[in-house]
């Protein structure tokens, strides 16, 4: 039997790795999964570990932007390669990126193991996605370029590079042959809700996800306050994060009614909240470099249109299919007018289109089909043809 090794610095099992594992196994591979034993979100070592995953040691650190974190990632990447070298019968290796050091170290591995098929999967881009101003990026450009090149200089060693959005693929153009690059969106189970409450009296918004430093709290509050001056609004919040208290304080100061649910684990409870919401808020700071967000996919998987500021793929999809409203930061009144002129009939049509878009691009069946094709491409069995689930 063929063997595939899967390496991920984080625990991305539910959002990506489970689909990679299943695809390999459907195509006749024995799979082994390796994660770091350190939780990079909570900054602590895992106590509850997945039974189907092997854990490799990663050094602890406290701050995201720190030498300690970079050093931890570099050492972990080396540990992953050392583990891969123990397997003399491996056929393919899948590597989640970032951190960029994973590309550097597995690029070296590929040079000495040319018969092992190498697959890099880019789910985020460092330092491009750092939420800092262009001025600061310009000042720090020498350091940021070195960081960026740790990834870019070794991408060409891969047999296949996938990205989670076309925005990333375009950014990496030129560092690897274009025929080896493919966009495969993140997948979500289909949870589309068929009914919704009238929005004639009150427009219900939802914020779901981490309330962190890349969320544009000021713009969210400003937008909701402006809507509230013309029509009743209500906000449901699912999630937590370092800026959670600041978010709630700003809502209170501006008299925006809300319910804070905290973290919700049970899907049934989550669906009860989603059932009376009209729009999901997908609003991040302008400097954030990302084409899709997990929160937007979560909204779409429930059939919920989005209020969006993300550029790239999300903006294109919202514009093309009219499954929400893209906020124009320079002319927010235009976005407000579009929302406030909407009636239940318009909204019903938008909900139906949102469901169609989710099933076309992000449904598990679509992504599974793409991964099967990627693996066949990896094996050079046939020419890769983009499926309907690609932009």
Short mmCIF file of C-alpha atoms in Angstrom, two decimals:
data_model
loop_
_atom_site.label_atom_id
_atom_site.label_comp_id
_atom_site.label_asym_id
_atom_site.label_seq_id
_atom_site.Cartn_x
_atom_site.Cartn_y
_atom_site.Cartn_z
CA UNK A 1 0.00 0.00 0.00
CA UNK A 2 1.14 3.55 -0.73
CA UNK A 3 1.96 5.75 2.26
CA UNK A 4 1.26 9.45 2.75
CA UNK A 5 2.53 11.63 5.59
CA UNK A 6 0.56 14.71 6.66
CA UNK A 7 2.31 17.50 8.59
CA UNK A 8 0.55 20.47 10.20
CA UNK A 9 1.97 22.82 12.83
CA UNK A 10 -1.54 23.53 14.10
CA UNK A 11 -4.64 21.46 14.67
CA UNK A 12 -6.45 22.14 11.40
CA UNK A 13 -8.10 18.73 11.42
CA UNK A 14 -11.71 19.86 11.15
CA UNK A 15 -11.18 22.61 8.58
CA UNK A 16 -8.70 20.88 6.24
CA UNK A 17 -6.77 17.85 7.43
CA UNK A 18 -9.74 15.49 7.68
CA UNK A 19 -10.45 16.09 3.99
CA UNK A 20 -6.80 15.56 3.04
CA UNK A 21 -6.67 12.31 5.02
CA UNK A 22 -9.90 11.01 3.48
CA UNK A 23 -8.74 11.88 -0.03
CA UNK A 24 -5.46 10.01 0.39
CA UNK A 25 -7.25 6.99 1.85
CA UNK A 26 -9.86 6.96 -0.92
CA UNK A 27 -6.98 6.80 -3.36
CA UNK A 28 -5.30 3.83 -1.72
CA UNK A 29 -2.86 5.45 0.72
CA UNK A 30 -2.05 4.57 4.28
CA UNK A 31 -1.90 7.92 6.09
CA UNK A 32 -0.06 9.18 9.15
CA UNK A 33 -0.82 12.64 10.59
CA UNK A 34 1.60 14.78 12.62
CA UNK A 35 0.67 17.88 14.63
CA UNK A 36 2.63 20.01 17.09
CA UNK A 37 1.99 19.21 20.74
CA UNK A 38 1.68 22.93 21.53
CA UNK A 39 -1.60 24.81 21.12
CA UNK A 40 -0.56 27.95 19.23
CA UNK A 41 -3.85 29.71 20.04
CA UNK A 42 -4.06 29.09 23.78
CA UNK A 43 -0.25 29.07 24.19
CA UNK A 44 -0.24 25.86 26.20
CA UNK A 45 0.51 22.20 25.59
CA UNK A 46 -2.37 19.93 24.61
CA UNK A 47 -3.79 17.71 27.33
CA UNK A 48 -6.54 16.20 25.17
CA UNK A 49 -5.01 14.77 22.02
CA UNK A 50 -6.59 13.21 18.96
CA UNK A 51 -6.28 9.44 18.90
CA UNK A 52 -5.51 9.32 15.17
CA UNK A 53 -2.74 11.91 15.27
CA UNK A 54 0.95 11.70 16.19
CA UNK A 55 2.33 14.69 18.09
CA UNK A 56 5.81 16.16 17.69
CA UNK A 57 7.32 18.51 20.24
CA UNK A 58 7.23 22.28 19.68
CA UNK A 59 8.84 24.87 21.94
CA UNK A 60 6.44 27.04 23.93
CA UNK A 61 6.25 30.82 23.48
CA UNK A 62 3.96 33.62 24.67
CA UNK A 63 3.83 36.32 21.99
CA UNK A 64 2.76 35.82 18.37
CA UNK A 65 5.18 38.40 17.00
CA UNK A 66 8.37 37.28 18.69
CA UNK A 67 11.71 35.64 18.05
CA UNK A 68 10.60 32.78 20.32
CA UNK A 69 7.71 31.95 18.03
CA UNK A 70 9.84 32.02 14.89
CA UNK A 71 12.43 29.83 16.59
CA UNK A 72 9.75 27.40 17.74
CA UNK A 73 8.42 27.07 14.19
CA UNK A 74 11.90 26.60 12.72
CA UNK A 75 12.76 23.82 15.18
CA UNK A 76 9.39 22.14 14.64
CA UNK A 77 9.87 22.14 10.87
CA UNK A 78 13.22 20.41 11.33
CA UNK A 79 11.58 17.87 13.66
CA UNK A 80 8.95 17.13 11.00
CA UNK A 81 11.61 16.47 8.37
CA UNK A 82 13.52 14.24 10.79
CA UNK A 83 10.32 12.23 11.27
CA UNK A 84 9.73 12.02 7.51
CA UNK A 85 13.25 10.67 7.01
CA UNK A 86 12.41 7.71 9.23
CA UNK A 87 9.89 6.49 6.64
CA UNK A 88 11.73 4.84 3.77
CA UNK A 89 8.49 3.69 2.12
CA UNK A 90 6.69 7.04 1.87
CA UNK A 91 5.10 7.94 -1.47
CA UNK A 92 3.71 11.42 -0.81
CA UNK A 93 4.00 14.17 1.79
CA UNK A 94 1.42 16.87 2.46
CA UNK A 95 2.62 19.99 4.31
CA UNK A 96 0.39 22.73 5.71
CA UNK A 97 1.75 26.27 5.29
CA UNK A 98 2.38 28.46 7.28
CA UNK A 99 4.79 28.52 8.97
CA UNK A 100 7.11 29.41 6.12
CA UNK A 101 9.90 27.32 7.64
CA UNK A 102 7.94 24.19 6.72
CA UNK A 103 8.44 25.06 3.03
CA UNK A 104 12.15 25.70 3.53
CA UNK A 105 12.84 22.43 5.39
CA UNK A 106 10.66 20.20 3.23
CA UNK A 107 12.14 21.85 0.16
CA UNK A 108 15.52 20.53 1.33
CA UNK A 109 13.94 17.12 1.95
CA UNK A 110 12.55 17.04 -1.59
CA UNK A 111 16.00 17.76 -3.07
CA UNK A 112 17.35 14.56 -1.49
CA UNK A 113 14.15 12.54 -2.00
CA UNK A 114 13.09 13.40 -5.58
CA UNK A 115 10.80 10.37 -5.89
CA UNK A 116 8.61 11.43 -2.96
CA UNK A 117 5.70 13.57 -4.16
CA UNK A 118 5.59 16.88 -2.28
CA UNK A 119 2.38 18.86 -1.70
CA UNK A 120 2.37 22.30 -0.06
CA UNK A 121 -1.03 23.70 0.98
CA UNK A 122 -1.03 27.46 1.68
CA UNK A 123 -3.83 28.44 4.07
CA UNK A 124 -2.41 31.76 5.17
CA UNK A 125 0.38 34.06 4.09
CA UNK A 126 3.03 35.49 6.38
CA UNK A 127 4.02 38.29 6.49
CA UNK A 128 1.45 39.50 3.93
CA UNK A 129 -1.50 38.95 6.27
CA UNK A 130 -0.05 40.94 9.19
CA UNK A 131 -2.63 43.59 10.12
CA UNK A 132 -0.19 46.50 10.12
CA UNK A 133 -0.18 49.72 8.15
CA UNK A 134 1.55 50.06 4.81
CA UNK A 135 3.89 52.59 6.40
CA UNK A 136 5.05 50.11 9.02
CA UNK A 137 5.34 47.38 6.40
CA UNK A 138 7.55 49.68 4.35
CA UNK A 139 9.80 50.44 7.31
CA UNK A 140 10.11 46.74 8.15
CA UNK A 141 10.41 45.59 4.53
CA UNK A 142 13.94 44.12 4.80
CA UNK A 143 12.89 41.81 7.65
CA UNK A 144 9.52 41.02 6.07
CA UNK A 145 11.16 40.17 2.76
CA UNK A 146 13.51 37.72 4.45
CA UNK A 147 10.53 36.12 6.18
CA UNK A 148 8.56 35.96 2.92
CA UNK A 149 11.48 34.43 1.03
CA UNK A 150 11.77 31.56 3.50
CA UNK A 151 8.56 30.37 1.82
CA UNK A 152 8.90 31.67 -1.73
CA UNK A 153 12.46 30.51 -2.41
CA UNK A 154 11.56 26.83 -1.89
CA UNK A 155 8.04 26.64 -3.30
CA UNK A 156 9.39 25.38 -6.63
CA UNK A 157 10.45 22.13 -4.95
CA UNK A 158 6.81 21.05 -4.64
CA UNK A 159 5.02 18.83 -7.14
CA UNK A 160 1.73 20.51 -6.23
CA UNK A 161 0.88 23.74 -4.41
CA UNK A 162 -2.70 24.39 -3.37
CA UNK A 163 -4.01 27.63 -1.91
CA UNK A 164 -7.20 28.34 0.00
CA UNK A 165 -8.11 31.22 -2.31
CA UNK A 166 -7.23 32.69 -5.69
CA UNK A 167 -5.86 35.80 -3.97
CA UNK A 168 -3.02 33.71 -2.50
CA UNK A 169 -2.42 31.91 -5.79
CA UNK A 170 -2.03 35.22 -7.61
CA UNK A 171 0.38 36.48 -4.94
CA UNK A 172 2.57 33.37 -5.34
CA UNK A 173 2.54 33.51 -9.13
CA UNK A 174 6.05 33.25 -10.51
CA UNK A 175 7.57 31.24 -7.68
CA UNK A 176 6.38 27.90 -9.06
CA UNK A 177 5.14 26.72 -12.44
CA UNK A 178 1.52 27.84 -12.84
CA UNK A 179 0.42 24.33 -13.90
CA UNK A 180 1.34 23.07 -10.42
CA UNK A 181 -0.84 25.62 -8.58
CA UNK A 182 -4.52 25.12 -7.79
CA UNK A 183 -7.07 26.81 -5.58
CA UNK A 184 -9.13 24.54 -3.33
CA UNK A 185 -11.45 26.37 -0.99
CA UNK A 186 -12.02 25.34 2.60
CA UNK A 187 -15.00 23.02 3.04
CA UNK A 188 -17.96 23.11 5.36
CA UNK A 189 -20.84 20.68 5.95
CA UNK A 190 -24.13 21.78 4.42
CA UNK A 191 -26.25 23.29 7.23
CA UNK A 192 -28.39 25.60 5.08
CA UNK A 193 -31.55 26.71 6.87
CA UNK A 194 -34.66 26.95 4.69
CA UNK A 195 -36.68 29.48 6.70
CA UNK A 196 -36.00 32.98 7.99
CA UNK A 197 -37.73 35.71 9.97
CA UNK A 198 -39.08 38.83 8.30
CA UNK A 199 -36.62 41.73 8.24
CA UNK A 200 -39.30 44.40 7.90
CA UNK A 201 -39.26 45.34 11.61
CA UNK A 202 -35.74 44.43 12.70
CA UNK A 203 -32.58 43.45 10.87
CA UNK A 204 -30.74 40.76 12.81
CA UNK A 205 -26.97 40.55 12.38
CA UNK A 206 -24.57 37.86 13.53
CA UNK A 207 -20.90 37.98 14.42
CA UNK A 208 -19.41 34.51 14.73
CA UNK A 209 -15.73 33.79 15.34
CA UNK A 210 -12.69 35.02 17.18
CA UNK A 211 -12.85 38.63 18.40
CA UNK A 212 -9.20 39.40 17.85
CA UNK A 213 -6.83 42.12 16.66
CA UNK A 214 -7.74 41.77 12.97
CA UNK A 215 -11.47 42.42 13.48
CA UNK A 216 -12.45 45.99 12.60
CA UNK A 217 -14.55 46.73 15.67
CA UNK A 218 -14.80 50.45 14.88
CA UNK A 219 -16.26 49.80 11.44
CA UNK A 220 -18.69 47.16 12.73
CA UNK A 221 -20.01 49.52 15.38
CA UNK A 222 -20.17 52.47 12.98
CA UNK A 223 -22.09 50.39 10.43
CA UNK A 224 -24.58 49.03 12.95
CA UNK A 225 -25.09 52.46 14.50
CA UNK A 226 -25.86 53.95 11.08
CA UNK A 227 -28.39 51.20 10.30
CA UNK A 228 -29.93 51.60 13.75
CA UNK A 229 -30.66 55.26 13.04
CA UNK A 230 -33.05 54.19 10.26
CA UNK A 231 -34.22 50.74 11.32
CA UNK A 232 -34.14 48.51 14.38
CA UNK A 233 -31.08 46.28 14.56
CA UNK A 234 -30.03 43.41 16.79
CA UNK A 235 -26.67 41.65 16.99
CA UNK A 236 -25.97 38.10 18.12
CA UNK A 237 -22.35 37.33 19.00
CA UNK A 238 -20.83 33.84 19.05
CA UNK A 239 -17.17 33.61 20.00
CA UNK A 240 -14.53 35.08 22.23
CA UNK A 241 -11.12 36.71 21.99
CA UNK A 242 -8.70 39.26 23.38
CA UNK A 243 -10.82 42.17 22.09
CA UNK A 244 -14.15 40.76 23.24
CA UNK A 245 -14.65 43.17 26.15
CA UNK A 246 -13.75 46.16 24.00
CA UNK A 247 -16.27 45.05 21.38
CA UNK A 248 -19.10 44.72 23.92
CA UNK A 249 -18.22 48.05 25.51
CA UNK A 250 -18.43 49.86 22.16
CA UNK A 251 -21.81 48.27 21.41
CA UNK A 252 -23.14 49.44 24.78
CA UNK A 253 -21.78 52.97 24.32
CA UNK A 254 -23.58 53.24 20.98
CA UNK A 255 -26.87 51.75 22.19
CA UNK A 256 -26.72 48.75 19.87
CA UNK A 257 -28.78 45.88 21.32
CA UNK A 258 -27.03 42.52 21.37
CA UNK A 259 -26.83 39.10 22.98
CA UNK A 260 -23.40 37.69 23.74
CA UNK A 261 -23.50 33.88 23.58
CA UNK A 262 -19.79 33.20 24.12
CA UNK A 263 -18.42 30.03 22.60
CA UNK A 264 -21.14 27.69 21.32
CA UNK A 265 -20.06 24.11 20.70
CA UNK A 266 -23.39 22.38 20.01
CA UNK A 267 -24.53 22.74 16.42
CA UNK A 268 -28.21 22.57 17.41
CA UNK A 269 -27.88 25.63 19.67
CA UNK A 270 -25.85 27.41 17.02
CA UNK A 271 -28.54 26.76 14.40
CA UNK A 272 -31.19 28.21 16.73
CA UNK A 273 -29.19 31.44 16.83
CA UNK A 274 -28.57 31.45 13.07
CA UNK A 275 -32.26 30.81 12.37
CA UNK A 276 -33.35 34.35 13.25
CA UNK A 277 -30.33 36.18 11.79
CA UNK A 278 -30.35 37.87 8.38
CA UNK A 279 -26.68 38.73 7.75
CA UNK A 280 -23.29 37.59 8.99
CA UNK A 281 -20.64 40.24 9.65
CA UNK A 282 -17.37 39.51 7.84
CA UNK A 283 -15.59 42.77 8.65
CA UNK A 284 -11.83 42.91 9.18
CA UNK A 285 -9.20 45.64 9.23
CA UNK A 286 -8.20 46.99 5.85
CA UNK A 287 -4.57 45.84 6.11
CA UNK A 288 -5.53 42.16 6.47
CA UNK A 289 -4.45 40.15 3.40
CA UNK A 290 -6.94 37.32 3.02
CA UNK A 291 -9.35 36.17 0.33
CA UNK A 292 -11.69 34.05 2.45
CA UNK A 293 -12.39 33.67 6.15
CA UNK A 294 -13.65 30.74 8.19
CA UNK A 295 -16.46 32.91 9.55
CA UNK A 296 -17.70 33.72 6.04
CA UNK A 297 -17.78 30.01 5.17
CA UNK A 298 -19.65 29.31 8.39
CA UNK A 299 -22.23 31.94 7.45
CA UNK A 300 -22.60 30.58 3.92
CA UNK A 301 -22.89 26.99 5.13
CA UNK A 302 -26.03 28.09 6.99
CA UNK A 303 -27.30 30.01 3.95
CA UNK A 304 -26.64 33.38 5.57
CA UNK A 305 -25.70 36.34 3.29
CA UNK A 306 -22.74 38.42 4.46
CA UNK A 307 -21.82 42.03 5.12
CA UNK A 308 -18.25 42.00 3.87
CA UNK A 309 -15.02 44.01 3.71
CA UNK A 310 -12.68 41.17 2.66
CA UNK A 311 -11.10 41.66 -0.75
CA UNK A 312 -10.13 39.05 -3.34
CA UNK A 313 -12.28 35.96 -3.67
CA UNK A 314 -14.98 36.98 -1.18
CA UNK A 315 -15.53 40.41 -2.69
CA UNK A 316 -15.70 38.89 -6.17
CA UNK A 317 -18.22 36.24 -5.12
CA UNK A 318 -20.43 38.75 -3.28
CA UNK A 319 -20.36 41.13 -6.26
CA UNK A 320 -20.90 38.44 -8.86
CA UNK A 321 -23.71 36.52 -7.16
CA UNK A 322 -25.23 39.26 -4.94
CA UNK A 323 -25.08 37.14 -1.78
CA UNK A 324 -24.63 40.06 0.57
CA UNK A 325 -23.19 43.56 0.57
CA UNK A 326 -19.59 44.65 0.14
CA UNK A 327 -18.98 47.70 2.31
CA UNK A 328 -17.33 50.58 0.50
CA UNK A 329 -15.13 52.20 3.17
CA UNK A 330 -15.04 55.44 1.17
CA UNK A 331 -18.81 55.56 0.62
CA UNK A 332 -20.56 53.58 3.37
CA UNK A 333 -23.83 55.36 2.62
CA UNK A 334 -24.09 53.42 -0.64
CA UNK A 335 -23.91 50.14 1.29
CA UNK A 336 -26.44 51.41 3.83
CA UNK A 337 -28.88 52.44 1.10
CA UNK A 338 -28.66 48.99 -0.50
CA UNK A 339 -29.40 47.31 2.81
CA UNK A 340 -32.20 49.65 3.93
CA UNK A 341 -34.01 49.41 0.59
CA UNK A 342 -34.17 45.62 0.81
CA UNK A 343 -37.51 43.88 1.42
CA UNK A 344 -38.37 40.30 2.29
CA UNK A 345 -38.78 39.30 -1.38
CA UNK A 346 -35.32 40.60 -2.28
CA UNK A 347 -33.88 38.94 0.78
CA UNK A 348 -35.57 35.62 -0.01
CA UNK A 349 -33.93 35.62 -3.45
CA UNK A 350 -30.56 36.47 -1.86
CA UNK A 351 -30.90 33.54 0.57
CA UNK A 352 -31.63 31.12 -2.28
CA UNK A 353 -28.60 32.36 -4.23
CA UNK A 354 -26.42 32.07 -1.11
CA UNK A 355 -27.37 28.41 -0.83
CA UNK A 356 -26.53 27.81 -4.49
CA UNK A 357 -23.14 29.51 -4.14
CA UNK A 358 -22.27 27.47 -1.06
CA UNK A 359 -23.12 24.21 -2.82
CA UNK A 360 -21.12 25.23 -5.90
CA UNK A 361 -17.89 26.29 -4.18
CA UNK A 362 -17.64 25.17 -0.56
CA UNK A 363 -19.68 22.02 -0.01
CA UNK A 364 -17.74 18.99 1.19
CA UNK A 365 -18.58 16.97 -1.93
CA UNK A 366 -17.10 19.65 -4.20
CA UNK A 367 -13.88 19.89 -2.19
CA UNK A 368 -13.55 16.10 -1.93
CA UNK A 369 -13.79 15.85 -5.71
CA UNK A 370 -11.08 18.48 -6.13
CA UNK A 371 -8.74 16.71 -3.72
CA UNK A 372 -9.22 13.42 -5.56
CA UNK A 373 -8.21 15.19 -8.75
CA UNK A 374 -5.22 16.81 -7.03
CA UNK A 375 -3.93 13.44 -5.86
CA UNK A 376 -4.30 11.96 -9.34
CA UNK A 377 -2.44 14.98 -10.66
CA UNK A 378 0.22 14.36 -8.02
CA UNK A 379 0.59 10.85 -9.40
CA UNK A 380 0.67 12.18 -12.98
CA UNK A 381 -2.20 9.91 -13.94
CA UNK A 382 -4.11 12.48 -15.98
CA UNK A 383 -4.28 16.15 -16.81
CA UNK A 384 -5.90 18.17 -14.05
CA UNK A 385 -9.17 19.84 -15.05
CA UNK A 386 -10.69 22.47 -12.80
CA UNK A 387 -14.13 21.46 -11.57
CA UNK A 388 -17.20 23.69 -11.42
CA UNK A 389 -16.36 24.54 -7.83
CA UNK A 390 -13.53 26.86 -8.84
CA UNK A 391 -13.66 30.52 -9.79
#
